[in-house]
Coordinates of C-alpha atoms and ligand atoms in Angstrom, one line a residue:
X7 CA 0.0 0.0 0.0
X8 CA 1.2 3.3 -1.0
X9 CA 1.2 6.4 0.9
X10 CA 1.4 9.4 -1.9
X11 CA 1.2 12.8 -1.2
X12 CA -2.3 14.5 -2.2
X13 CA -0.3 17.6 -4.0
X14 CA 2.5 15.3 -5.7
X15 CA 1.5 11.5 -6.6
X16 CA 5.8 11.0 -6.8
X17 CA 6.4 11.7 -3.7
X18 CA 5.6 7.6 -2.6
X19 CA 6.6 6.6 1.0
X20 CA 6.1 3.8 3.8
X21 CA 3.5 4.9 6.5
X22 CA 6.3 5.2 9.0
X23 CA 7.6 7.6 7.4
X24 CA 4.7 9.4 6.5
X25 CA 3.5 9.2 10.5
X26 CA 6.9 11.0 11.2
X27 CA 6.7 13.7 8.7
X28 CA 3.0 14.4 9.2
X29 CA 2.2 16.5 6.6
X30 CA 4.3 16.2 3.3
X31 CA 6.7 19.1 2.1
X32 CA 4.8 20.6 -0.9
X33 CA 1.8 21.1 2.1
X34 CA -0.5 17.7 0.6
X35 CA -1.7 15.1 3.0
X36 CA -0.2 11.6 2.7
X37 CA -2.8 9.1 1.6
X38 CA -2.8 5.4 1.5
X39 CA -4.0 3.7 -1.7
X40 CA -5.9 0.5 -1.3
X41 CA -5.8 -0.4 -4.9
X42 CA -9.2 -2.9 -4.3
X43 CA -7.5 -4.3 -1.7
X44 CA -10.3 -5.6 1.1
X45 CA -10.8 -6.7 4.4
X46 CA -11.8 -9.6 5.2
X47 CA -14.8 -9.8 7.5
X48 CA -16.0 -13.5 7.6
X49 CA -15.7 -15.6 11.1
X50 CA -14.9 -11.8 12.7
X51 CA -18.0 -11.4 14.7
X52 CA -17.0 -12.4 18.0
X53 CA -13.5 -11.0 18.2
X54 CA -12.8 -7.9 20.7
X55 CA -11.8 -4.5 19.8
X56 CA -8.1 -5.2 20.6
X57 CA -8.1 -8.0 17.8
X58 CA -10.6 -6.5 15.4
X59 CA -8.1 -2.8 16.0
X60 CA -4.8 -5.6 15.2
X61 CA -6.9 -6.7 12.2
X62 CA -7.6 -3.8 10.5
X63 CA -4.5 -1.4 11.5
X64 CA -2.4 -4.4 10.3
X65 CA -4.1 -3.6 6.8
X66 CA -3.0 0.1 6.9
X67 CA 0.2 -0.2 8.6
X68 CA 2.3 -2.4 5.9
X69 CA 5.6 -2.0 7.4
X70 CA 4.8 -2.9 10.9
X71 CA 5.2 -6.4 12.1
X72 CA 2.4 -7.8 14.1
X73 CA 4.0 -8.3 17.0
X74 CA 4.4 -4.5 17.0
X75 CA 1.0 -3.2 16.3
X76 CA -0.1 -5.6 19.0
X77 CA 2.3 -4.0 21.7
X78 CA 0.9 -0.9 21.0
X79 CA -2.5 -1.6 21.1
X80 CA -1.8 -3.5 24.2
X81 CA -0.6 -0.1 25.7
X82 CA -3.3 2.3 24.4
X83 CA -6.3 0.1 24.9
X84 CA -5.7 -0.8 28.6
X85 CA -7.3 0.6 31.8
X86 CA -7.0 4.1 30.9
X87 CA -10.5 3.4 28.9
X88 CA -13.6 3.3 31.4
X89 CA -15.6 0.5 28.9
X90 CA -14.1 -3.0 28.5
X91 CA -15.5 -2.7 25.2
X92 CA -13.8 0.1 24.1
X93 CA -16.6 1.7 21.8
X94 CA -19.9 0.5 23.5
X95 CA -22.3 0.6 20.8
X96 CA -26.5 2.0 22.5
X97 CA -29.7 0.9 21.5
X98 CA -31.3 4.4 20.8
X99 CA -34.6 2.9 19.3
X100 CA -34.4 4.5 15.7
X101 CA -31.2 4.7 15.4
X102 CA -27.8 3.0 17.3
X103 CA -25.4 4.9 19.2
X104 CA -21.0 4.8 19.2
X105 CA -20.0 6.0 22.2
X106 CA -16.1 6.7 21.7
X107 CA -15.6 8.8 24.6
X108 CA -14.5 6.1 27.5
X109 CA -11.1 7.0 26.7
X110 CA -8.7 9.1 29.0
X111 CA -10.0 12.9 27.8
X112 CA -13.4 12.2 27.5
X113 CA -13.4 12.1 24.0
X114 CA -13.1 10.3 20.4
X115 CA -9.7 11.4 19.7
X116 CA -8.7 9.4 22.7
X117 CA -8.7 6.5 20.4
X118 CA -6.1 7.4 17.7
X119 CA -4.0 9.7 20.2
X120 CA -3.4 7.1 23.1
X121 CA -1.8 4.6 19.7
X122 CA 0.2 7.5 18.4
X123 CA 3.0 8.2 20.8
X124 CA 3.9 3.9 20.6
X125 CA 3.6 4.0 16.5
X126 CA 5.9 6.7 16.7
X127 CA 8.2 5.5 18.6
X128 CA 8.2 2.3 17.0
X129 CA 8.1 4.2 13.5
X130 CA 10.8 6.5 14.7
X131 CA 13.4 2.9 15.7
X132 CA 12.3 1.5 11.8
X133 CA 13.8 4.5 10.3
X134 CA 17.1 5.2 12.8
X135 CA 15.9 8.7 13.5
X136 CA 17.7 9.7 16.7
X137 CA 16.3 13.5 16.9
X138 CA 14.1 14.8 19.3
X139 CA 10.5 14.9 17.5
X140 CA 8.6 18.5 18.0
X141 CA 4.9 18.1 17.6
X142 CA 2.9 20.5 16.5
X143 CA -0.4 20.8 17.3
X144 CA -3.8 23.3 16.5
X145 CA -6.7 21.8 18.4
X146 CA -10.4 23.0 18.3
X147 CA -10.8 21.5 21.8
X148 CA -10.2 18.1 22.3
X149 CA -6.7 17.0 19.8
X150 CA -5.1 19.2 22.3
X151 CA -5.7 17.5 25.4
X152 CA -5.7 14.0 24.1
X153 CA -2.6 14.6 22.8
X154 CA -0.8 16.3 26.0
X155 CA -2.2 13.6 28.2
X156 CA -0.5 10.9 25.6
X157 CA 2.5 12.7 24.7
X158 CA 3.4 13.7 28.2
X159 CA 7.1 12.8 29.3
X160 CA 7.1 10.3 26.2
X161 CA 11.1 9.8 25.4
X162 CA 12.8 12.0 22.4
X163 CA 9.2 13.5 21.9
X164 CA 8.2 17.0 22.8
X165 CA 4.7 18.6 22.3
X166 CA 3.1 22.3 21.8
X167 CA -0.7 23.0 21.3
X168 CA -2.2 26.1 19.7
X169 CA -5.9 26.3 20.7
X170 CA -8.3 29.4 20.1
X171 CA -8.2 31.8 23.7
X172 CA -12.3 32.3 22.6
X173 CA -14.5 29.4 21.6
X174 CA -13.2 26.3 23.4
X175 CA -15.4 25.1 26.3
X176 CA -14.4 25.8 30.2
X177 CA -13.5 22.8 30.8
X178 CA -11.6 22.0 27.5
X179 CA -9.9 24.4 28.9
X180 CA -8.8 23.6 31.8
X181 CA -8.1 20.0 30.6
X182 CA -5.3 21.5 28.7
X183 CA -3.9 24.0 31.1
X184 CA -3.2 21.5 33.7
X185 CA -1.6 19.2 31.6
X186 CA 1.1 17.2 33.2
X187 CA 4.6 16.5 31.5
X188 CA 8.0 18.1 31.5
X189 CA 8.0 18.0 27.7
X190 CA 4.6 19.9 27.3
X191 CA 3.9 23.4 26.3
X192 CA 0.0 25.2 26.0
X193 CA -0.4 28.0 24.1
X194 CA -3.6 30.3 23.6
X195 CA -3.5 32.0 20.1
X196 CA -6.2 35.1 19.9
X197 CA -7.5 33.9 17.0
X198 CA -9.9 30.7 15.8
X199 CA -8.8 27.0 15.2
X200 CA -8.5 27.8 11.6
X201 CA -5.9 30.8 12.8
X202 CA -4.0 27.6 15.0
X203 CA -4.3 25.1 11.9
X204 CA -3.2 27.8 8.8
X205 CA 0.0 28.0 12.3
X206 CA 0.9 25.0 12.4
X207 CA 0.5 24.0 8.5
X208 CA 2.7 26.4 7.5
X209 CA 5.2 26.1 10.3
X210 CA 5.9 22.6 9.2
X211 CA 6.1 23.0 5.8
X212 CA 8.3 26.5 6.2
X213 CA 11.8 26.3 4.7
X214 CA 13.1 29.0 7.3
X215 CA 12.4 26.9 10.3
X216 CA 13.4 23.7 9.3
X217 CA 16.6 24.9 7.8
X218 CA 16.9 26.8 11.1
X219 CA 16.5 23.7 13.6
X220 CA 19.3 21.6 14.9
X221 CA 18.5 17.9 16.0
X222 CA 14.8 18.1 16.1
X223 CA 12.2 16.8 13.5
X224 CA 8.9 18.8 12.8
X225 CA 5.5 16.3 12.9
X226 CA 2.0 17.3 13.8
X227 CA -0.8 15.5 16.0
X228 CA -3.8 16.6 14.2
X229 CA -5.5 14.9 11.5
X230 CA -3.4 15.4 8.9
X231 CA -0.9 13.0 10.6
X232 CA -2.0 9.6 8.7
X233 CA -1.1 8.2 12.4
X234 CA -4.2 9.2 13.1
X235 CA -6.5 8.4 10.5
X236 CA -6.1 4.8 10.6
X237 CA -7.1 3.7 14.2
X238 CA -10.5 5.7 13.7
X239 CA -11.2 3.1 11.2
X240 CA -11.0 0.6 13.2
X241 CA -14.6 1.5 14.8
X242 CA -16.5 1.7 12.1
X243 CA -16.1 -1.8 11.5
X244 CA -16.7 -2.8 15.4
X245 CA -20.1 -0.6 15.3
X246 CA -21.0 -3.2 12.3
X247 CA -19.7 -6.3 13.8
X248 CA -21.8 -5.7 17.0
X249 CA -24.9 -5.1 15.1
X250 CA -24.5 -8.4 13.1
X251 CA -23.4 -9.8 16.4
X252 CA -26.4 -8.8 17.8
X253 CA -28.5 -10.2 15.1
X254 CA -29.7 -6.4 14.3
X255 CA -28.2 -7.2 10.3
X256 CA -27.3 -9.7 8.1
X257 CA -23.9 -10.5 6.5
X258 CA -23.3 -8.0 3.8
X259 CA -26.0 -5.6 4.5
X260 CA -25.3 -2.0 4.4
X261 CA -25.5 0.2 7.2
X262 CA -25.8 4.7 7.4
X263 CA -23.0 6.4 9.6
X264 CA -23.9 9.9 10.9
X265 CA -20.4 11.5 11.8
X266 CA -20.5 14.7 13.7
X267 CA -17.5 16.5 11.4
X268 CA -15.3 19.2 11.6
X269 CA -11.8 18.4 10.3
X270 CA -13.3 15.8 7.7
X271 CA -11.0 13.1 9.6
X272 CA -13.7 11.1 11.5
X273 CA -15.4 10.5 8.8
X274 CA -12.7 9.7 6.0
X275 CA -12.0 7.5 8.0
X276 CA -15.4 6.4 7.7
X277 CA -14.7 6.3 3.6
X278 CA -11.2 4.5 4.1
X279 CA -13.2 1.8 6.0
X280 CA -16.2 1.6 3.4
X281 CA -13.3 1.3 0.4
X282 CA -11.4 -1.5 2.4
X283 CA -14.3 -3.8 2.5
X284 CA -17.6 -2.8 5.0
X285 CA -20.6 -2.5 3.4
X286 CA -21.8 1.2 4.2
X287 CA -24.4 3.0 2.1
X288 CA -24.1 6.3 3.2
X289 CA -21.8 8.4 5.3
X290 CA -23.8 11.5 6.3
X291 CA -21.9 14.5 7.1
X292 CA -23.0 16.2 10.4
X293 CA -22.4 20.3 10.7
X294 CA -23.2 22.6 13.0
X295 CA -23.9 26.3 12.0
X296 CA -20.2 26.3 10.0
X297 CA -21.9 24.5 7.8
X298 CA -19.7 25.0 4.8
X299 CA -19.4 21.1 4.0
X300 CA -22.7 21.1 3.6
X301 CA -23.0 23.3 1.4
X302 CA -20.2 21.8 -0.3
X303 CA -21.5 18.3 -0.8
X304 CA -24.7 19.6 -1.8
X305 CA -23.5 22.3 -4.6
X306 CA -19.7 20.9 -5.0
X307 CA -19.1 24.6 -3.6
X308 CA -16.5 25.1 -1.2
X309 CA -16.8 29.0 -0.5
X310 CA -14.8 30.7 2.3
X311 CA -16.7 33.9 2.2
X312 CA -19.2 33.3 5.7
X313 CA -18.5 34.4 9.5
X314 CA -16.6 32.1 11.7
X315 CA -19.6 30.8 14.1
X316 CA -18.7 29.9 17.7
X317 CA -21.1 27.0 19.1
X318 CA -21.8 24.4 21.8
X319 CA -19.9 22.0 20.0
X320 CA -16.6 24.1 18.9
X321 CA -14.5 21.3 18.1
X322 CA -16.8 21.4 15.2
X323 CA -16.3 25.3 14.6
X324 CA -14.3 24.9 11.2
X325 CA -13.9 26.6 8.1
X326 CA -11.3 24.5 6.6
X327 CA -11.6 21.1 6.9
X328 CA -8.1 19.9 6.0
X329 CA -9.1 16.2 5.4
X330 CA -11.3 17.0 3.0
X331 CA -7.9 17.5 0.4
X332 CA -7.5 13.3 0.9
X333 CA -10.7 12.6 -0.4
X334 CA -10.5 14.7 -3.2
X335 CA -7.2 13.3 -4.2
X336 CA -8.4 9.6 -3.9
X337 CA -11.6 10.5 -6.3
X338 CA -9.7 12.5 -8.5
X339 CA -6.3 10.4 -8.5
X340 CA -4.8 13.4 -10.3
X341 CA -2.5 16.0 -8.4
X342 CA -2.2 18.6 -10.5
X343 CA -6.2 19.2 -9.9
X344 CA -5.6 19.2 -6.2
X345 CA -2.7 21.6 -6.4
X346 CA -5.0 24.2 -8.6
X347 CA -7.9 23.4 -6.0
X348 CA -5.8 24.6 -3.2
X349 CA -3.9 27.2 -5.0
X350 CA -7.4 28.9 -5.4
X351 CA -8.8 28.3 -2.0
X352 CA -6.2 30.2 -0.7
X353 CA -5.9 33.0 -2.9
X354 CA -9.7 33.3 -3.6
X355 CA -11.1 31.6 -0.7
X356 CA -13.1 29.9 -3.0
X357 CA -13.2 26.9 -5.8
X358 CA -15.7 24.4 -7.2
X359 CA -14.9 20.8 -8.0
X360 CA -15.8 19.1 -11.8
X361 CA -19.0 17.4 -12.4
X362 CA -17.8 13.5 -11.9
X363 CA -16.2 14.7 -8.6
X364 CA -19.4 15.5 -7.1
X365 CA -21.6 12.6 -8.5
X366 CA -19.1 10.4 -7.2
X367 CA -18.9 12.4 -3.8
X368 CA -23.2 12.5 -3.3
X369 CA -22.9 8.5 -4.0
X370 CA -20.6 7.9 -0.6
X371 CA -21.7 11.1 1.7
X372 CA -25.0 13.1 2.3
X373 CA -24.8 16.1 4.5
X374 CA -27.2 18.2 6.3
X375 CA -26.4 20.4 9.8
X376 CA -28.2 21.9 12.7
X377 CA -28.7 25.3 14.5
X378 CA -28.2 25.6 18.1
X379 CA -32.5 24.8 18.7
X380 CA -32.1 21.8 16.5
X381 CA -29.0 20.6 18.8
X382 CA -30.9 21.9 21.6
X383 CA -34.1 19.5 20.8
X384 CA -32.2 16.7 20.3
X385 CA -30.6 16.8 23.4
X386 CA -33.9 17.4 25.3
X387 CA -35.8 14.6 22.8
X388 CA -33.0 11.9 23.7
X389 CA -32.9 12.4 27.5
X390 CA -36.5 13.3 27.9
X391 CA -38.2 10.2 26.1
X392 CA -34.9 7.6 26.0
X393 CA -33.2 8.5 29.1
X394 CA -30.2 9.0 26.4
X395 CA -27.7 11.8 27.6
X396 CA -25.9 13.2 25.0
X397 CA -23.5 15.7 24.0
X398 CA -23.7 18.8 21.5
X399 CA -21.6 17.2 18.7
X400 CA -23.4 14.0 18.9
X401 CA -26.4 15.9 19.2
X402 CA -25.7 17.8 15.5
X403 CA -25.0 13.8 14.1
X404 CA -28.1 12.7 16.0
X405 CA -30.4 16.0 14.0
X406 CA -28.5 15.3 10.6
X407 CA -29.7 12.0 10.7
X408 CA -33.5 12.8 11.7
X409 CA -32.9 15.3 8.4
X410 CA -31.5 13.0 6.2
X411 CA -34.2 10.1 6.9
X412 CA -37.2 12.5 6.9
X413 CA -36.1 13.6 3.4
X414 CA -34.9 10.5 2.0
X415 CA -37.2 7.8 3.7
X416 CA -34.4 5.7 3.6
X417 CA -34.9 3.0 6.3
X418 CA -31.5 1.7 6.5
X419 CA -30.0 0.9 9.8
X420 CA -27.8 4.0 10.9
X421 CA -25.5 4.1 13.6
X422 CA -24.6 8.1 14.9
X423 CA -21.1 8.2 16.4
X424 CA -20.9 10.0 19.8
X425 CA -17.7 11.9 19.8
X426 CA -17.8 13.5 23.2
X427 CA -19.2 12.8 27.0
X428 CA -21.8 15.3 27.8
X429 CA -19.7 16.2 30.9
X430 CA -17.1 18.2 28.8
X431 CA -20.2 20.2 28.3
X432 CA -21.9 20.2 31.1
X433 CA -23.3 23.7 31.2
X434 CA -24.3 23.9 27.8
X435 CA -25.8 20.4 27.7
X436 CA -27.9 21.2 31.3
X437 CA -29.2 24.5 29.2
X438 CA -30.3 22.3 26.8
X439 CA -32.4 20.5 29.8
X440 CA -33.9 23.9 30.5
X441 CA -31.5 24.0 34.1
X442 CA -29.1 26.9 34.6
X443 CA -25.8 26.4 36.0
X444 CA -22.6 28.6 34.9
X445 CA -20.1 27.1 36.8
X446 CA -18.5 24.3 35.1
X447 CA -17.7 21.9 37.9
X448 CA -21.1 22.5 39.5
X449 CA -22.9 22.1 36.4
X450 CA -21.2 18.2 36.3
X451 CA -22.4 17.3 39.3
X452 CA -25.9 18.3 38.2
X453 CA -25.5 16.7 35.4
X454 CA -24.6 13.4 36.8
X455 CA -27.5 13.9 39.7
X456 CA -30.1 14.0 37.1
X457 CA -28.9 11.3 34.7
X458 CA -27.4 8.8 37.2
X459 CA -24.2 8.9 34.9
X460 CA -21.1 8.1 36.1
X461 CA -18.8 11.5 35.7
X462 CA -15.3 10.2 34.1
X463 CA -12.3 10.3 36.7
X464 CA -10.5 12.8 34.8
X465 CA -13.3 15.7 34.7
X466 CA -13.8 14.8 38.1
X467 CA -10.8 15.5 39.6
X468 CA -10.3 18.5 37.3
X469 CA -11.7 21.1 39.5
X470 CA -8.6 20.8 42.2
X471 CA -5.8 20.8 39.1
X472 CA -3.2 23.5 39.4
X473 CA -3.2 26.1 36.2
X474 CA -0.1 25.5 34.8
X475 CA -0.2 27.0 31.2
X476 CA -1.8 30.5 30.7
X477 CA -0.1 32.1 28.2
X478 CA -1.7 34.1 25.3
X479 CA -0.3 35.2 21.3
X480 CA -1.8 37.3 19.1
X481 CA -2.1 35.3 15.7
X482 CA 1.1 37.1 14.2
X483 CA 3.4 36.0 17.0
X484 CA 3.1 32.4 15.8
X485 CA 5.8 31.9 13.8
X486 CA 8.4 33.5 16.6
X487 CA 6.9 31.8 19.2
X488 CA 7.6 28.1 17.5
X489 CA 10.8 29.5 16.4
X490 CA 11.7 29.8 20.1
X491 CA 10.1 26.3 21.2
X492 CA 12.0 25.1 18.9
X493 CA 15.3 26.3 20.2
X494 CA 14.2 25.7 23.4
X495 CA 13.3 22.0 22.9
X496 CA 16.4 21.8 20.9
X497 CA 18.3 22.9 23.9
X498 CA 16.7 20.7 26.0
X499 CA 17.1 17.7 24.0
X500 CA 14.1 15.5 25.6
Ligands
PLP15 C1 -12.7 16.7 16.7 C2 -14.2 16.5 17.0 C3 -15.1 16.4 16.0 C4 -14.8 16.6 14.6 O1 -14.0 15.5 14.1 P1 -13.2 15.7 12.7 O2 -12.4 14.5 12.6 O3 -12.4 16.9 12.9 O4 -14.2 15.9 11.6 C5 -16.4 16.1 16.4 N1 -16.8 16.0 17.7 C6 -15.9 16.1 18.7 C7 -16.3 16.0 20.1 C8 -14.5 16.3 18.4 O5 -13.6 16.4 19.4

């Protein structure tokens, strides 16, 4: 399996490699190409995560031996996660529920971050690099902390996050400025996420700095990192076991996922999963009020020109959806036309994909997205009549869904991934419920006095954390201030 870059198919590389370098010099993504290979998914039904995660990482991950995708999986997928399934999949009468939030933050990132730091590592021994590796990272809420938390004190690694000062919720934020590690470093940036992203992009493509640093290697924890891509595939294909499991489908039916979507990576990995082998019909892309991909996938538009709009479910407040590049590139196999696509969106903010391109994109992906009332309803609706609580991402999934069936009258069996606890937003979530609680903490334990939900160790013991990272950057001191974290960790050497 080859891993090209979406800007320059030459530019062929192992997926070690690509994990280390994160995004690829020209500024494309790396991207596997399956080349009709498929998974296999007969006799699978009973296996665990762990095994079914061995299974299909195995598939991606060409130059790793078993034996070391199975010590890394045996070290992200232990205790840390609350569920012994991993990915608990809920009956929510119409529609099925994939709760991915048991993990150490609280939320779905959990599952590619806690694998990340051992591929790495183990990535980093297969190709005799000896440098200390600087990860860069822009998070809209949750990358950041579920990176810190796996990242922290890991040998030869050292790791800076760039989230938005405004828009992330309280307790987001305090999950990343107590962050333990002596190898860790918080930033706010008075700007959005795209601000942090457009940072970090062009930091680790930027000739000056790399030319300019000594012993360390540039890599990034966000999406773009194909490092991350892959484990999120893994439960797509343990949401559809289950159900066959459970006798809710039959062998080779198709099944709907409603993906709450920001980046685009959740649910490419969704696509990467349908094109190895599981039998999905539709992947149906949830937005919020940034609902730019939706007017993409329904006019093959992808126009910059809107307002930034901060929501209850920020890690959702996006404007470019970086990921969005690798599925372009795998439809359009040609990057010359992803080049000229990017080209314009920067300099016009603006460009429109051919004719094929978005037949070919309305036969995989539907998209519709909700205001804060619709979010707001469904949240009320689930708790009210199923005794369901959810969060405000899942929520927007859980509304696209209603949409999508409503106008389609397609009575496929859908499964909505649930990308977040509703403890991480407690206060908005207990709004939704009609109560009024500001405080953050206090707001939890209302939240878990009315539900009779467990509140996860770490939000729990969040409120008696000492602050340890407050420090703030206007948008243009971004490049100086990696310049000098740079130094610094090249100083250091961790
Ligand atoms: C990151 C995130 C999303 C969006 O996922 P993408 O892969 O960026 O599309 C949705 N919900 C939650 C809770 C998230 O943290």
């Amino acid at each position: 399996m080859k891993y090209v870059s979406s800007r320059n198919s030459k530019v062929n590389i192992t997926c070690s490699q690509a994990m280390i370098k994160g995004l690829a010099e020209d500024g494309g993504l790396f991207t596997p190409l399956l080349e009709n290979e498929k998974i296999d998914l007969s006799g699978l039904k009973d296996i665990s995560y762990k095994q079914l995660a061995e299974r299909v990482i195995s598939f991606f991950l060409r130059d790793f031996s078993k034996e070391e995708i199975v010590s890394c999986i045996e070290k992200a997928y232990d205790e840390k996660f609350d569920d012994k399934e991993i990915t608990p999949l809920i009956d929510a009468g119409k529609f099925s529920i994939l709760e991915l939030w048991h993990g150490p933050t609280s939320a779905f990132k959990d599952l590619a971050l806690t694998l990340l730091p051992h591929q790495l590592t183990k990535a980093y021994e297969k190709n005799g690099c000896k440098q200390t590796l600087a990860i860069l990272t822009a998070t809209s809420g949750d990358t950041g902390k579920a990176a810190l938390a796996s990242f922290a004190d890991v040998k030869n690694t050292a790791i800076t996050v760039f989230y938005p000062e405004v828009g992330v919720s309280d307790i987001q934020k305090k999950q990343m400025q107590t962050s333990k590690g002596n190898n860790v470093e918080v930033i706010a940036v008075k700007g959005n996420f795209d601000d942090c992203q457009r940072l970090v992009k062009k930091a680790t493509t930027d000739p000056d700095i790399l030319n300019g640093i000594n012993n360390v290697t540039l890599s990034s924890a966000n999406s773009i990192n194909v490092g991350r891509l892959i484990p999120q595939v893994v439960y797509y294909y343990y949401a559809y076991l289950k159900l066959l499991k459970e006798g809710k489908i039959n062998e080779g039916e198709e099944i709907n996922f409603s993906v709450p979507t920001g980046n685009f990576g959740n649910i490419l990995a969704g696509y990467l999963a349908k094109n190895s082998g599981l039998p999905i019909k539709k992947l149906i892309c949830a937005s919020n009020s940034n609902n730019i991909l939706t007017d993409f996938i329904n006019t093959g538009k992808y126009d910059l020109h809107r307002d930034f709009i901060n929501t209850m479910s920020p890690s959702m407040d996006i404007l470019i959806s970086s990921n969005l590049e690798r599925l372009l590139y795998l439809l359009s196999e040609d990057d010359q036309y992803i080049r000229d696509l990017m080209k314009k969106l920067e300099t016009d903010g603006f460009y429109e994909v051919d004719k094929q391109i978005k037949e070919k994109i309305n036969s995989d992906f539907a998209a519709y997205w909700s205001s804060e009332k619709d979010c707001e309803k469904m949240i009320s609706y689930l708790f009210n009549e199923k005794h369901i609580l959810i969060d405000p991402h899942t929520a927007v999934a859980a509304d696209a869904y209603r949409k999508y069936k409503n106008e389609t009258k397609d009575q496929t069996k859908t499964v909505v991934l649930s990308t977040a606890s509703p403890y991480k937003f407690a206060g908005d979530v207990l709004k939704c419920l009609e109560i009024d609680e500001r405080d953050p903490y206090k707001a939890m334990e209302k939240l878990g006095e009315i539900s009779g939900m467990k509140i996860p160790q770490n939000l729990a013991e969040l409120k008696d954390l000492p602050v340890r990272f407050t420090r703030a950057i206007e948008i243009e001191e971004g490049f100086e201030t990696i310049r000098n974290r740079l130094k610094e960790i090249s100083d250091a050497a961790y």
